[in-house]
PDB file of C-alpha atoms in Angstrom:
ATOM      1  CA  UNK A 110     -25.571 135.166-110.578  1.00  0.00           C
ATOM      2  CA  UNK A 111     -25.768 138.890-110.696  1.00  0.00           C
ATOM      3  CA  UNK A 112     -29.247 138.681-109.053  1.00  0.00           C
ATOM      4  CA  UNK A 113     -28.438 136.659-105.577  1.00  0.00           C
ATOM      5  CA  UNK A 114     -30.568 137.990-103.155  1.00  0.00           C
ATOM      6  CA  UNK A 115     -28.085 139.849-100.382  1.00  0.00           C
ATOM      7  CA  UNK A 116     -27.193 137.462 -97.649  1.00  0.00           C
ATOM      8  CA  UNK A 117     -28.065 140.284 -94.415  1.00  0.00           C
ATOM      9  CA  UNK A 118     -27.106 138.869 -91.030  1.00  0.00           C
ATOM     10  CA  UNK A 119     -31.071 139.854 -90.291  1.00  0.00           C
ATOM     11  CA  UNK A 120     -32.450 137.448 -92.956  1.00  0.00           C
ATOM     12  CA  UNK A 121     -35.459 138.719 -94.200  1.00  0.00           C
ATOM     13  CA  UNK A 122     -38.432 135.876 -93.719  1.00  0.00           C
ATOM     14  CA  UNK A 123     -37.008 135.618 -89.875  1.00  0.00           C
ATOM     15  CA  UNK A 124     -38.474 137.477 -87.743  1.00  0.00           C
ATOM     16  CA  UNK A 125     -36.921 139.946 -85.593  1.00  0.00           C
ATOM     17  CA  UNK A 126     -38.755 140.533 -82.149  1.00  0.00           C
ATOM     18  CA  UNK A 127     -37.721 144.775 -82.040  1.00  0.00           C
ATOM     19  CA  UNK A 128     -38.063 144.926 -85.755  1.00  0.00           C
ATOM     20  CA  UNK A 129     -41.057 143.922 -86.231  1.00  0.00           C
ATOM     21  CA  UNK A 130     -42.060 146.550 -82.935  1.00  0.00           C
ATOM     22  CA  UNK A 131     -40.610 148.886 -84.365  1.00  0.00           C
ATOM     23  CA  UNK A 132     -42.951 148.234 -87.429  1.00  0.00           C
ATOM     24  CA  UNK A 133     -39.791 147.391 -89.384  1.00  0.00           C
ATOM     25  CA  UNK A 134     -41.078 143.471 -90.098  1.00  0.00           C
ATOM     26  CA  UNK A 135     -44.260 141.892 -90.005  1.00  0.00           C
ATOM     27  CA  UNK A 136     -45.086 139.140 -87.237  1.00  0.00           C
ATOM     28  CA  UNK A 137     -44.226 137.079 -90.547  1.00  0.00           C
ATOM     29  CA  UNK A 138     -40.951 138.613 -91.223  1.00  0.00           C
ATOM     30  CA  UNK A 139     -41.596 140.529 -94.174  1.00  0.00           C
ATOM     31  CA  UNK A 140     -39.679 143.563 -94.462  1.00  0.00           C
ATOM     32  CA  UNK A 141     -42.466 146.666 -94.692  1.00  0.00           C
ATOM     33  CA  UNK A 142     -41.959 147.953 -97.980  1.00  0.00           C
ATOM     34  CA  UNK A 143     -41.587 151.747 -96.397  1.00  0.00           C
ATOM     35  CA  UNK A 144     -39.068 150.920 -94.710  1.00  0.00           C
ATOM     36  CA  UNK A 145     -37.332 148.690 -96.668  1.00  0.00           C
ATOM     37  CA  UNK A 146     -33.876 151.313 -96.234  1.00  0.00           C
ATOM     38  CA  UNK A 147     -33.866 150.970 -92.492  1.00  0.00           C
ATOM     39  CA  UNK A 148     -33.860 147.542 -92.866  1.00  0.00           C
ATOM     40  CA  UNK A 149     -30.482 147.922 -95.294  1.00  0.00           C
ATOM     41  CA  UNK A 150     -29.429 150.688 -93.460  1.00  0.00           C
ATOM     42  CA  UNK A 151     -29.334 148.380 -89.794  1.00  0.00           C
ATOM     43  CA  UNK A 152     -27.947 145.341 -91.466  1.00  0.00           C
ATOM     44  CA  UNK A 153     -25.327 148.207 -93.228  1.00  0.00           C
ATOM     45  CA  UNK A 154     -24.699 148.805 -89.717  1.00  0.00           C
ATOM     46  CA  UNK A 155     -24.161 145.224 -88.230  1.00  0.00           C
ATOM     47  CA  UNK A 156     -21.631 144.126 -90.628  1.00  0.00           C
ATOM     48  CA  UNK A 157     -19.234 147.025 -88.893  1.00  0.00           C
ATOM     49  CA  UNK A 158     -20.034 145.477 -85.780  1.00  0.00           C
ATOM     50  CA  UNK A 159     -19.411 142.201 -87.447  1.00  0.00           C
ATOM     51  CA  UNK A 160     -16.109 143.321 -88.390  1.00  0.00           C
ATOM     52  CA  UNK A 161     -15.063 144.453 -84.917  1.00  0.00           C
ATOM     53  CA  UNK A 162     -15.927 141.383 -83.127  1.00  0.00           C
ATOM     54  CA  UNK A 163     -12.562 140.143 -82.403  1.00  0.00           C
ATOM     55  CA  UNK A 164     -11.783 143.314 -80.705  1.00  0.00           C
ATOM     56  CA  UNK A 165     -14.655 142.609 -78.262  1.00  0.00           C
ATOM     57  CA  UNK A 166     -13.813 141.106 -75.155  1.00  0.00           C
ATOM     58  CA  UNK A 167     -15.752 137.750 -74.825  1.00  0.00           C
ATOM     59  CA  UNK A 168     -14.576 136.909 -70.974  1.00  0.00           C
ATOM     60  CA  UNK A 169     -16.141 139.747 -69.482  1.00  0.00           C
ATOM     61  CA  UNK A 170     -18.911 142.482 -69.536  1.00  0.00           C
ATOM     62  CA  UNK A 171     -18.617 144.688 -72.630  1.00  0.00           C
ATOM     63  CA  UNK A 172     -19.708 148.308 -72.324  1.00  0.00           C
ATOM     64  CA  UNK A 173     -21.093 150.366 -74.989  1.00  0.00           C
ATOM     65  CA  UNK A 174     -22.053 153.978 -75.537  1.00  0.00           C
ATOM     66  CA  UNK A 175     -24.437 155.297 -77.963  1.00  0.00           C
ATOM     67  CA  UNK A 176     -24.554 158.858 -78.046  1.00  0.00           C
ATOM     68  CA  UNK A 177     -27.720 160.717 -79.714  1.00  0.00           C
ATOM     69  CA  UNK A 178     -28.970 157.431 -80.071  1.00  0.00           C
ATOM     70  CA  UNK A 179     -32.641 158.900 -81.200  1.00  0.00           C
ATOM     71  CA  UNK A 180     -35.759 156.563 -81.624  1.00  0.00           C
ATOM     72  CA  UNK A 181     -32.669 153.883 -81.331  1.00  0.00           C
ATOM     73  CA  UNK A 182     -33.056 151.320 -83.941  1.00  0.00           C
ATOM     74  CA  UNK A 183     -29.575 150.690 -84.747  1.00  0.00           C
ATOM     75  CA  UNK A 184     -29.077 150.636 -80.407  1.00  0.00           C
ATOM     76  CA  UNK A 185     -31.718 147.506 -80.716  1.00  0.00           C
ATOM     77  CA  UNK A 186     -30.152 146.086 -83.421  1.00  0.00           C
ATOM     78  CA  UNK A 187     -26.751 145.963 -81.609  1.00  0.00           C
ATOM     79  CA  UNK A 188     -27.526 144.671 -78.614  1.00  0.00           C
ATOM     80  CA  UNK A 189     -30.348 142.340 -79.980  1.00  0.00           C
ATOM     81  CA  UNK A 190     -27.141 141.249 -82.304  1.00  0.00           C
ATOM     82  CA  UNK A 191     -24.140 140.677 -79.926  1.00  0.00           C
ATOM     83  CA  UNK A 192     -26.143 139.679 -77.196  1.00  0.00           C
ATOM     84  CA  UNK A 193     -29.001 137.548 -78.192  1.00  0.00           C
ATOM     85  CA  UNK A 194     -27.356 136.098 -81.462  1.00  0.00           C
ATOM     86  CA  UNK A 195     -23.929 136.427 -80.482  1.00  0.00           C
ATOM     87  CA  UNK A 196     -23.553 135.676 -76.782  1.00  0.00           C
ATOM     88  CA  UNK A 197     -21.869 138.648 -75.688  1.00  0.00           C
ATOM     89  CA  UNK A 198     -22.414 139.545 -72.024  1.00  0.00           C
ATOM     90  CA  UNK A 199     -22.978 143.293 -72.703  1.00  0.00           C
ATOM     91  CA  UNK A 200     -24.572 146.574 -71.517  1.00  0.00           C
ATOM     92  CA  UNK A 201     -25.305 149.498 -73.500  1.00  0.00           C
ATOM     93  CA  UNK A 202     -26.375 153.282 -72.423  1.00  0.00           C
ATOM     94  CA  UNK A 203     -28.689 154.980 -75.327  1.00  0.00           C
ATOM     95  CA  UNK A 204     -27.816 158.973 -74.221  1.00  0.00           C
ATOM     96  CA  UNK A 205     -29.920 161.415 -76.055  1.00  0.00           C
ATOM     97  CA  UNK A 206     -31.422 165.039 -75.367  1.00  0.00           C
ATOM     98  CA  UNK A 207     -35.318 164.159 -75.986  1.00  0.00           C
ATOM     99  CA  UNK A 208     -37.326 162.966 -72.969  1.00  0.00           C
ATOM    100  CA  UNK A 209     -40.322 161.381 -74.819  1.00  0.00           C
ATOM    101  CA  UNK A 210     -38.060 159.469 -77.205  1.00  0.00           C
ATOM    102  CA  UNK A 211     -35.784 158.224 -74.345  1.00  0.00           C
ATOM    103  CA  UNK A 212     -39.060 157.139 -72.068  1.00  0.00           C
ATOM    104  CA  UNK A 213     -40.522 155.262 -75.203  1.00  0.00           C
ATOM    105  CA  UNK A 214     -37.306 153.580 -75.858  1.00  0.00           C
ATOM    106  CA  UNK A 215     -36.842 152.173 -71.659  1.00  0.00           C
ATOM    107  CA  UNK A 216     -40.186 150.617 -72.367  1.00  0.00           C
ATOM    108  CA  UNK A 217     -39.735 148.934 -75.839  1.00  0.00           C
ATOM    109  CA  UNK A 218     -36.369 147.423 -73.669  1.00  0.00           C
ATOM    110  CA  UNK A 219     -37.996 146.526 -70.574  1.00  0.00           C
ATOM    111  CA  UNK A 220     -40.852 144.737 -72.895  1.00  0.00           C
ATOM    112  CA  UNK A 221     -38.299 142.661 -75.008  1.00  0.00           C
ATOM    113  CA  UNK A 222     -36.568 142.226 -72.189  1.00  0.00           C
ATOM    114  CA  UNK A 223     -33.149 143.562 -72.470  1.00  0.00           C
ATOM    115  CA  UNK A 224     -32.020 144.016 -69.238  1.00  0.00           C
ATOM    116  CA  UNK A 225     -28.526 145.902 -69.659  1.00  0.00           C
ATOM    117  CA  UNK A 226     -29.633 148.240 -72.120  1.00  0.00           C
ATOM    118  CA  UNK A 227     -31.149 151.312 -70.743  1.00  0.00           C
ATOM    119  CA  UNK A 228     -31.728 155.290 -72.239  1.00  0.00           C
ATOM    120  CA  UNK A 229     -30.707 157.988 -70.513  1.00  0.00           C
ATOM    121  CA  UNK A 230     -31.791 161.803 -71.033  1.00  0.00           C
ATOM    122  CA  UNK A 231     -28.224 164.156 -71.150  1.00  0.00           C
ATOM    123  CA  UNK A 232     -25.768 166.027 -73.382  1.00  0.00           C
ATOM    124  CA  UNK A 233     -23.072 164.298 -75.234  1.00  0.00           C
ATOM    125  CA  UNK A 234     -20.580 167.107 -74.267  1.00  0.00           C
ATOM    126  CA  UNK A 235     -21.235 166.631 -69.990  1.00  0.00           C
ATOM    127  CA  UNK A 236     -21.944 162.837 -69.956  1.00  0.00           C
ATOM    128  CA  UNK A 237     -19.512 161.276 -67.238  1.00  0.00           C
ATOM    129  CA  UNK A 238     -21.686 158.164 -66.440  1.00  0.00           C
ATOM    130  CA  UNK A 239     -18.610 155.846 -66.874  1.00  0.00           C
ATOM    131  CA  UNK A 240     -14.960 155.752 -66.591  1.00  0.00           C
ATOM    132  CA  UNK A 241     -14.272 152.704 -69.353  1.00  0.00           C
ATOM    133  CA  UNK A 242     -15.638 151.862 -72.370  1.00  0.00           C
ATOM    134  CA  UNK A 243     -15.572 149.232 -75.228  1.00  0.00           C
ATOM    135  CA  UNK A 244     -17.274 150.783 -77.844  1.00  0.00           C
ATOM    136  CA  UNK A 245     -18.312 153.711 -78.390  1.00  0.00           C
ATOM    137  CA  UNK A 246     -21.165 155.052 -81.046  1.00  0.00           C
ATOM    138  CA  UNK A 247     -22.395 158.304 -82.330  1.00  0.00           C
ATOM    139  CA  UNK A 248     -24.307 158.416 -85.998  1.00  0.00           C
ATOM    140  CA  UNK A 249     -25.256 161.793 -87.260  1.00  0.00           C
ATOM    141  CA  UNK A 250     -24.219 163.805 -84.017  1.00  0.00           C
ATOM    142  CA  UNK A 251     -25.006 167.281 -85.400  1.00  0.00           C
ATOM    143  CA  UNK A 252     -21.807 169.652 -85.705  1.00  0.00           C
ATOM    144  CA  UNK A 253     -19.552 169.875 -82.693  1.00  0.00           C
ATOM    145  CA  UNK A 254     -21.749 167.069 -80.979  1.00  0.00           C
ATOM    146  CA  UNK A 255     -19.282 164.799 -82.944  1.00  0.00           C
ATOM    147  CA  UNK A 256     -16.054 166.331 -81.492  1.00  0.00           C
ATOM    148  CA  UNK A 257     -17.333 165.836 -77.994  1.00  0.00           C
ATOM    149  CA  UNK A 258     -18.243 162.032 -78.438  1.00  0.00           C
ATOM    150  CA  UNK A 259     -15.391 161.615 -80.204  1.00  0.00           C
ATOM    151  CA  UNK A 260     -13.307 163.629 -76.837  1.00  0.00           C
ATOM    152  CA  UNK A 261     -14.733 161.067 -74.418  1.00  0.00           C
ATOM    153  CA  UNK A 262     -14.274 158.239 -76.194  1.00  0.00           C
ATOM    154  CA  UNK A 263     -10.522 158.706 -76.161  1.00  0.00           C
ATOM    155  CA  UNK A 264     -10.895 159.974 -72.542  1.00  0.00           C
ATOM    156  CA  UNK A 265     -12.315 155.990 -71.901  1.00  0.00           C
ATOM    157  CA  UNK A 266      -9.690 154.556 -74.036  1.00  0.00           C
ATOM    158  CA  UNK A 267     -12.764 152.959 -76.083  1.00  0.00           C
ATOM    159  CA  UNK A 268     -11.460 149.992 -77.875  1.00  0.00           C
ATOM    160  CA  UNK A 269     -13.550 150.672 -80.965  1.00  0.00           C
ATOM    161  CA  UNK A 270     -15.175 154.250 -82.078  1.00  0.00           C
ATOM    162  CA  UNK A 271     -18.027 154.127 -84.977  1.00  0.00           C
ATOM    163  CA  UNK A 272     -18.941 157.957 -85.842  1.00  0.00           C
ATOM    164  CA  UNK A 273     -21.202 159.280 -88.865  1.00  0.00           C
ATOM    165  CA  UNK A 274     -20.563 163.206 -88.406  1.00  0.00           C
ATOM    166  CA  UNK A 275     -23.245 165.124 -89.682  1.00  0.00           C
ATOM    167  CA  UNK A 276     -23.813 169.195 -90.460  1.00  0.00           C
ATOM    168  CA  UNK A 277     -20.152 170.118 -89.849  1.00  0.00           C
ATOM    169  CA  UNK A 278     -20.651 173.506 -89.757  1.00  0.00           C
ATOM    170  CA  UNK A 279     -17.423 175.159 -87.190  1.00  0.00           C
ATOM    171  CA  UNK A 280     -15.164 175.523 -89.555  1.00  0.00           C
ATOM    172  CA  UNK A 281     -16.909 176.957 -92.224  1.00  0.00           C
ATOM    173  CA  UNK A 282     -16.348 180.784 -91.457  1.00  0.00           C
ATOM    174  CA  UNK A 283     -12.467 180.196 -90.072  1.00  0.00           C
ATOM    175  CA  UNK A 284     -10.971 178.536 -93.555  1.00  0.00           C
ATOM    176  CA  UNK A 285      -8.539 180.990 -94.624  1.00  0.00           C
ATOM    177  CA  UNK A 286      -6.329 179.940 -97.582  1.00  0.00           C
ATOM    178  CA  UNK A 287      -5.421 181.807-100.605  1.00  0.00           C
ATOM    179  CA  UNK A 288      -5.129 179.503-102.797  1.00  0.00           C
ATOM    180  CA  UNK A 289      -8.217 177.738-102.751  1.00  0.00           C
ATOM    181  CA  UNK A 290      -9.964 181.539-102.001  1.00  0.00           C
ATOM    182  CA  UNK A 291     -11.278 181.480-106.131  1.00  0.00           C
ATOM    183  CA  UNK A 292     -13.238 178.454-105.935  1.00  0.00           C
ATOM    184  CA  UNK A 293     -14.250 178.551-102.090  1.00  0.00           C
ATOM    185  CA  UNK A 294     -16.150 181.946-102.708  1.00  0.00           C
ATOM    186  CA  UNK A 295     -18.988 179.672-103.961  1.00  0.00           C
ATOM    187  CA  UNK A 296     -20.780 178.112-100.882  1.00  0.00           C
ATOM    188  CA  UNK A 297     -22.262 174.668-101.569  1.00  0.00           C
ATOM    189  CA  UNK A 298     -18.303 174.004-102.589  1.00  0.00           C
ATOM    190  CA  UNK A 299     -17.227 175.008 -99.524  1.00  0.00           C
ATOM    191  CA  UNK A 300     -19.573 173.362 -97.514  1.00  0.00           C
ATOM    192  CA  UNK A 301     -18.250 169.781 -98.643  1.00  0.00           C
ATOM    193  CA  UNK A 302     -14.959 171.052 -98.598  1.00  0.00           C
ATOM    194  CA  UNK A 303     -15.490 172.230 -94.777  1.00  0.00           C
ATOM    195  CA  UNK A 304     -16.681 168.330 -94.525  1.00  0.00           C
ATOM    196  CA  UNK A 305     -13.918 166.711 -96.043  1.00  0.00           C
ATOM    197  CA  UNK A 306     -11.460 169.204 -93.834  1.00  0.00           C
ATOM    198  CA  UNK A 307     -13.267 168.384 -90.493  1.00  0.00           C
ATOM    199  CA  UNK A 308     -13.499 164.646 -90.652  1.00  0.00           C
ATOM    200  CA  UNK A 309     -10.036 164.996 -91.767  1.00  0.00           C
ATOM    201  CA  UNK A 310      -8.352 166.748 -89.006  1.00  0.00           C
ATOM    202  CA  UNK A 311     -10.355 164.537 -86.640  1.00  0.00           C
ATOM    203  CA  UNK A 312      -9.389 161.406 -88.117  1.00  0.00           C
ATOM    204  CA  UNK A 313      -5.607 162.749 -88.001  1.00  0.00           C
ATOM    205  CA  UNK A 314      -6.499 163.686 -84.473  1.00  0.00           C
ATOM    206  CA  UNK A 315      -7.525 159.954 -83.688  1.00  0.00           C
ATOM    207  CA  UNK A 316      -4.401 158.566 -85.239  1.00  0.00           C
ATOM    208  CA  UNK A 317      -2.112 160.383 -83.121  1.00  0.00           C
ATOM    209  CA  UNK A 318      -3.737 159.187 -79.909  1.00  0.00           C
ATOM    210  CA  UNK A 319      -3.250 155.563 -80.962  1.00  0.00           C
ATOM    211  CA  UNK A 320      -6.066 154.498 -83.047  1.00  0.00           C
ATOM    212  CA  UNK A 321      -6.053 152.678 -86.729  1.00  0.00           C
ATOM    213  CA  UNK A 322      -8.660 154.397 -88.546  1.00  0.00           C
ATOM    214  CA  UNK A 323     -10.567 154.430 -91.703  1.00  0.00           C
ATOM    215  CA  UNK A 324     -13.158 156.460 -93.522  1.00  0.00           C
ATOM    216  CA  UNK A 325     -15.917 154.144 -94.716  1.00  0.00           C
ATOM    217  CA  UNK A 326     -19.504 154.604 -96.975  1.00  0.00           C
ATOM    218  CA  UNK A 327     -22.205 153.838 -94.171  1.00  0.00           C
ATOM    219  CA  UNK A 328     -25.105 154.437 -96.589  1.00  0.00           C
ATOM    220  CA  UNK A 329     -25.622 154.998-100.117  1.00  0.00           C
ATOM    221  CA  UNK A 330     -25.470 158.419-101.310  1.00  0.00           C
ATOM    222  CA  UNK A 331     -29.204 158.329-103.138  1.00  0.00           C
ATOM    223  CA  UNK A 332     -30.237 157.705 -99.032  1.00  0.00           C
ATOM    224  CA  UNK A 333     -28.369 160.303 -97.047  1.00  0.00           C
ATOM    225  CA  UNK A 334     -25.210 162.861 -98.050  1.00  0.00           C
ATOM    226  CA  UNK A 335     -24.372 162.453 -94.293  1.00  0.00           C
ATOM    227  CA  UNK A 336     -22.322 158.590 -95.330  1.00  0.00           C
ATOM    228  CA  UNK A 337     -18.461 158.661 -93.967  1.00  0.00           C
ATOM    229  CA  UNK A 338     -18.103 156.372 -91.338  1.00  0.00           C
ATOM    230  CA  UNK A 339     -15.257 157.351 -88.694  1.00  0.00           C
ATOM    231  CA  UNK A 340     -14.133 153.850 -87.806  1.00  0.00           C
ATOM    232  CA  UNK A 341     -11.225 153.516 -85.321  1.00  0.00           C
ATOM    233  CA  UNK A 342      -9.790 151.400 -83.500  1.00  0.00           C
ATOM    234  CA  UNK A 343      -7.318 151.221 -80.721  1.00  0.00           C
ATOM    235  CA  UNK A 344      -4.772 148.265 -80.721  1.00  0.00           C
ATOM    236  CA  UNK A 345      -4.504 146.248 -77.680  1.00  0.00           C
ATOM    237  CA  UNK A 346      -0.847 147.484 -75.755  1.00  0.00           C
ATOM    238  CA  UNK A 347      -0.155 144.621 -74.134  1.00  0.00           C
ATOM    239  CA  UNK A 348      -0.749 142.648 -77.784  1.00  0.00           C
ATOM    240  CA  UNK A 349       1.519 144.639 -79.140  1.00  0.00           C
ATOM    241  CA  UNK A 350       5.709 143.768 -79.717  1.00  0.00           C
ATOM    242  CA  UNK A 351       8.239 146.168 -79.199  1.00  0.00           C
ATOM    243  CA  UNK A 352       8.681 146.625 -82.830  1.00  0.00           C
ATOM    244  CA  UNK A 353       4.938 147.278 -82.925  1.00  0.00           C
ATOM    245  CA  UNK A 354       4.863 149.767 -79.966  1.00  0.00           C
ATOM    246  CA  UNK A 355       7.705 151.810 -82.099  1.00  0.00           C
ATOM    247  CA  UNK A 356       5.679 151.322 -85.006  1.00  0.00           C
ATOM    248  CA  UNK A 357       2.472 153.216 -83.791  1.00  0.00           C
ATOM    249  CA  UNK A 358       4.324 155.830 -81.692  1.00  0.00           C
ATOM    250  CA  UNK A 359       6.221 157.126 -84.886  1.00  0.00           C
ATOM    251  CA  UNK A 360       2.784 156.972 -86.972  1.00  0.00           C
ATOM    252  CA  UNK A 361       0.824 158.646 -83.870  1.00  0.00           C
ATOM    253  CA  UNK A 362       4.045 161.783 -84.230  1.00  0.00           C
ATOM    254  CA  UNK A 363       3.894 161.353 -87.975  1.00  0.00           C
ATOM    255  CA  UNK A 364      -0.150 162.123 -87.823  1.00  0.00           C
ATOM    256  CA  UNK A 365      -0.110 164.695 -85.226  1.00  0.00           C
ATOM    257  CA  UNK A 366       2.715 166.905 -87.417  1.00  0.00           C
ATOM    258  CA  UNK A 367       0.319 166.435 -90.016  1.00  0.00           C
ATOM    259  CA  UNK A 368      -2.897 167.087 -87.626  1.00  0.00           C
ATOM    260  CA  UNK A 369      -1.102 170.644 -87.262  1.00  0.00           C
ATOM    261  CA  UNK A 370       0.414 171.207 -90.339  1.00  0.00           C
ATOM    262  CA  UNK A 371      -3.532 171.146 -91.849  1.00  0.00           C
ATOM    263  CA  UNK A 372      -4.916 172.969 -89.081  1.00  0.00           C
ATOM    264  CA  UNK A 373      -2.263 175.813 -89.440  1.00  0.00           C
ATOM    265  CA  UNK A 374      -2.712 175.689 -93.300  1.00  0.00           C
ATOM    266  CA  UNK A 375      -6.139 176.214 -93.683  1.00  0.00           C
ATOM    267  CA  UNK A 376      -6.120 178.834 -90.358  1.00  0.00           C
ATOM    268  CA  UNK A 377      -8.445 176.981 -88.404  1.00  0.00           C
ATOM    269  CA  UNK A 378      -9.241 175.525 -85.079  1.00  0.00           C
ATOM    270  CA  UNK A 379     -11.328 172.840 -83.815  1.00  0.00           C
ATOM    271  CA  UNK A 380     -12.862 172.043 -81.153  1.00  0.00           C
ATOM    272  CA  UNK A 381     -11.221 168.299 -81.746  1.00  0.00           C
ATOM    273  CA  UNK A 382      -8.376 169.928 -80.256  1.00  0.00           C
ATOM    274  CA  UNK A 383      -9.658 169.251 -77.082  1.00  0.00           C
ATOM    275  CA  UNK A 384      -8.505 166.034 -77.109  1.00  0.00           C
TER     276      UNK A 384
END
């Protein structure tokens, strides 16, 4: 029993049209041996999708955003998931800053034919493309990148927000706090500790404009050190009793006093506050 081969909602020995592309599979459906942790790292991926199905609207056309969405693989895997496996009428926008990446990834679409996903070329921080949006995605947005994705997201009322941060650098040189001054004098400590601190003030952030959110391991450690997933979610208002309504406006108070109560004790201030 303790060696079941994983159940992944991409079986390996099924063949994946953009997986196997992408050089991911075989035509046979064997999983390349070199990239064997894509393959975990994409089916990783889809059972957070998985999980937010029932927030997804099923009656209508479902937007998603995935900003710095690189050579795309988890974008494919997405849409090749809720649409093609799932039945989800739904259009996705790939937004990322390199050309030759985004041309490549407009033809791999057009040849599987995926007609509502599309790349665009443009900055996380300007992108005003749309006015409402599902779901929106951003895995290892570098720095501030994060903060931005994470600002319009809330600006579209997104039902559902998946971030990895990554290289959370802002803070670093504004944490003032005496007390933990002896052991934050040695750098690598600080640097997770500026980690832990940013994800935290943006996850109290997120809270206090309405969303339920968790910090979750999106990869293994012995892959990436770049592994907290940002998962939040916004609850549907008109779902929601007046007991329930009460409910989340004394926990979104209760997590902003606590939003500024870190942010004043550690001196610092982040461009999250844009929100």
């Amino acid at each position: 029993t303790h060696n079941r081969t994983k159940q992944y909602l991409l079986p390996e020995g099924e063949p994946v049209p953009f997986l196997v592309k992408l050089g991911v599979m075989t035509p046979e459906g064997k999983v390349v041996k070199a990239k064997y942790d894509k393959f975990r790292q994409i089916n990783r991926f889809l059972e957070f999708i998985e999980d937010i199905n029932p927030v997804l609207a099923k009656d209508r056309e479902i937007t998603m955003i995935d900003f710095g969405c690189g050579k795309s693989y988890l974008t494919f895997a997405m849409y090749y998931y809720l649409h093609e496996r799932k039945g989800y009428d739904l259009r996705i926008t790939g937004l990322d800053l390199k050309e030759d990446v985004i041309a490549h990834c407009n033809r791999l679409a057009k040849e599987f034919g995926y007609e509502k996903l599309n790349f665009l070329t443009g900055d996380i921080a300007d992108y005003e493309g749309v006015t409402q949006v599902d779901l929106v995605v951003t895995l290892h947005a570098c720095d501030t990148a994060t903060d931005y994705a994470l600002i319009n997201a809330v600006k579209w009322h997104s039902r559902v927000i998946l971030s990895v941060p990554c290289c959370q650098h802002e803070l670093f040189s504004q944490i003032k706090e005496p007390v933990n001054d002896s052991y934050l004098k040695y750098g690598i400590l600080k640097d997770k500790f500026t980690e832990i601190l940013t994800d935290g003030l943006r996850g109290l952030k997120l809270e206090s404009a309405g969303y339920q959110v968790n910090m979750i391991e999106f990869t293994s450690l012995e892959h990436t050190a770049r592994n907290v997933m940002i998962k939040a979610v916004l609850p549907d208002p008109a779902a929601l009793t007046e007991k329930q309504r009460q409910k989340q406006e004394a926990a979104k108070e209760k997590a902003s006093q606590e939003y500024e109560a870190l942010k004043n004790m550690y001196h610092v201030h982040p461009t999250i506050d844009q929100l």
